[in-house]
Amino acid sequence: DIDKGFLLKSDFIALTLFIVYFTFAFRWVFKSRLHWKDALVSAGGFSIGLFVMKRLFWLYLEFSKNSLLNNYGKAYTLVLGILWIYFSMCLFFLMVSMATELLERRRALDAAMQQGYHGDVNEGEQN
């Protein structure tokens, strides 16, 4: 049985909105030099990574909550928040690095396409 609010309760809409938002964010950060496809790949990787990290974080919390409470007391939520921010920043940096690498590869490919067979710039047939 799938109820009427199934899509609202699932992560599908949130994941789609994250991908759309970060696709535009990556395009804006790179001042439209990054192709849409590359921005979508980077945004998709970041968004899916966040949702996987969220699931893994809940698993970590489930298995280590008692030890966190014993070690940090009520401040364990502060430790979890700092860990979440740190891992999110690392994931974002990884995806920005991937977008930068995709941009550099695209530029190198465009530069290679501009050169002729012998390394000269194509300016027509030369015999």
Short mmCIF file of C-alpha atoms in Angstrom, two decimals:
data_model
loop_
_atom_site.label_atom_id
_atom_site.label_comp_id
_atom_site.label_asym_id
_atom_site.label_seq_id
_atom_site.Cartn_x
_atom_site.Cartn_y
_atom_site.Cartn_z
CA ASP A 1 0.00 0.00 0.00
CA ILE A 2 1.35 3.37 -1.06
CA ASP A 3 -0.45 6.28 0.54
CA LYS A 4 -0.97 9.70 -0.99
CA GLY A 5 1.95 11.31 0.85
CA PHE A 6 4.49 8.67 -0.16
CA LEU A 7 6.58 11.02 -2.30
CA LEU A 8 6.51 13.74 0.33
CA LYS A 9 7.73 11.30 2.99
CA SER A 10 10.46 9.86 0.80
CA ASP A 11 13.79 11.51 0.05
CA PHE A 12 13.09 11.61 -3.70
CA ILE A 13 11.72 15.17 -3.78
CA ALA A 14 14.41 16.47 -1.46
CA LEU A 15 17.12 14.76 -3.51
CA THR A 16 15.71 16.22 -6.74
CA LEU A 17 15.56 19.72 -5.25
CA PHE A 18 19.13 19.39 -3.93
CA ILE A 19 20.40 18.32 -7.34
CA VAL A 20 18.62 21.19 -9.10
CA TYR A 21 19.80 23.75 -6.55
CA PHE A 22 23.43 22.63 -6.55
CA THR A 23 23.50 22.36 -10.35
CA PHE A 24 22.65 26.05 -10.55
CA ALA A 25 25.06 26.78 -7.67
CA PHE A 26 27.96 25.06 -9.45
CA ARG A 27 27.11 26.93 -12.67
CA TRP A 28 27.02 30.22 -10.74
CA VAL A 29 30.27 29.52 -8.87
CA PHE A 30 32.11 28.76 -12.10
CA LYS A 31 30.52 31.72 -13.90
CA SER A 32 28.85 29.56 -16.58
CA ARG A 33 32.17 28.15 -17.81
CA LEU A 34 31.16 24.75 -16.46
CA HIS A 35 28.87 22.86 -18.83
CA TRP A 36 25.43 21.88 -17.59
CA LYS A 37 26.27 18.19 -17.79
CA ASP A 38 29.39 18.61 -15.65
CA ALA A 39 27.50 20.78 -13.15
CA LEU A 40 24.76 18.15 -12.99
CA VAL A 41 27.31 15.37 -12.37
CA SER A 42 28.96 17.37 -9.57
CA ALA A 43 25.63 18.35 -8.01
CA GLY A 44 24.32 14.80 -8.28
CA GLY A 45 27.44 13.44 -6.62
CA PHE A 46 27.20 15.95 -3.79
CA SER A 47 23.47 15.45 -3.24
CA ILE A 48 23.59 11.67 -3.34
CA GLY A 49 26.67 11.77 -1.13
CA LEU A 50 24.79 13.88 1.44
CA PHE A 51 21.89 11.45 1.53
CA VAL A 52 24.19 8.43 1.84
CA MET A 53 26.14 10.23 4.54
CA LYS A 54 22.87 10.97 6.37
CA ARG A 55 21.98 7.27 6.37
CA LEU A 56 25.45 6.27 7.55
CA PHE A 57 25.35 8.96 10.22
CA TRP A 58 22.10 7.54 11.64
CA LEU A 59 23.67 4.07 11.69
CA TYR A 60 26.69 5.47 13.51
CA LEU A 61 24.43 7.23 16.01
CA GLU A 62 22.40 4.06 16.60
CA PHE A 63 25.45 1.96 17.43
CA SER A 64 27.50 4.54 19.33
CA LYS A 65 24.94 6.67 21.17
CA ASN A 66 25.63 5.08 24.55
CA SER A 67 29.39 5.53 24.27
CA LEU A 68 28.93 9.12 23.08
CA LEU A 69 26.67 9.83 26.07
CA ASN A 70 29.22 8.29 28.46
CA ASN A 71 32.10 10.29 26.96
CA TYR A 72 30.50 13.67 26.25
CA GLY A 73 27.31 13.72 28.31
CA LYS A 74 24.54 15.91 26.93
CA ALA A 75 27.08 17.69 24.71
CA TYR A 76 27.27 14.68 22.38
CA THR A 77 24.89 16.48 20.01
CA LEU A 78 27.47 19.25 19.66
CA VAL A 79 30.09 16.65 18.73
CA LEU A 80 27.71 15.09 16.20
CA GLY A 81 26.93 18.51 14.72
CA ILE A 82 30.60 19.32 14.32
CA LEU A 83 31.23 15.93 12.69
CA TRP A 84 28.29 16.47 10.31
CA ILE A 85 29.56 19.92 9.29
CA TYR A 86 33.10 18.59 8.81
CA PHE A 87 32.05 15.65 6.64
CA SER A 88 29.65 17.84 4.61
CA MET A 89 32.42 20.34 3.95
CA CYS A 90 34.79 17.56 2.89
CA LEU A 91 32.18 16.17 0.51
CA PHE A 92 31.48 19.63 -0.93
CA PHE A 93 35.20 20.28 -1.43
CA LEU A 94 35.52 16.91 -3.19
CA MET A 95 32.69 17.77 -5.58
CA VAL A 96 34.04 21.28 -6.27
CA SER A 97 37.41 19.69 -7.02
CA MET A 98 35.71 17.25 -9.38
CA ALA A 99 33.90 20.13 -11.11
CA THR A 100 37.21 22.00 -11.45
CA GLU A 101 38.85 18.92 -12.96
CA LEU A 102 35.95 18.46 -15.40
CA LEU A 103 36.28 22.12 -16.40
CA GLU A 104 40.04 21.80 -16.95
CA ARG A 105 39.61 18.64 -19.02
CA ARG A 106 36.95 20.36 -21.12
CA ARG A 107 39.31 23.31 -21.73
CA ALA A 108 42.17 20.97 -22.68
CA LEU A 109 39.89 19.10 -25.08
CA ASP A 110 38.72 22.36 -26.66
CA ALA A 111 42.32 23.53 -27.03
CA ALA A 112 43.31 20.22 -28.63
CA MET A 113 40.41 20.50 -31.08
CA GLN A 114 41.64 23.95 -32.15
CA GLN A 115 45.07 22.62 -33.15
CA GLY A 116 45.79 20.94 -36.43
CA TYR A 117 47.53 17.65 -37.18
CA HIS A 118 51.05 19.03 -36.69
CA GLY A 119 50.18 21.24 -33.73
CA ASP A 120 49.44 24.34 -35.84
CA VAL A 121 46.23 26.25 -35.50
CA ASN A 122 43.79 25.37 -38.25
CA GLU A 123 43.48 28.30 -40.61
CA GLY A 124 42.41 26.46 -43.71
CA GLU A 125 44.11 23.97 -46.01
CA GLN A 126 47.84 24.35 -46.27
CA ASN A 127 49.67 22.22 -48.84
#
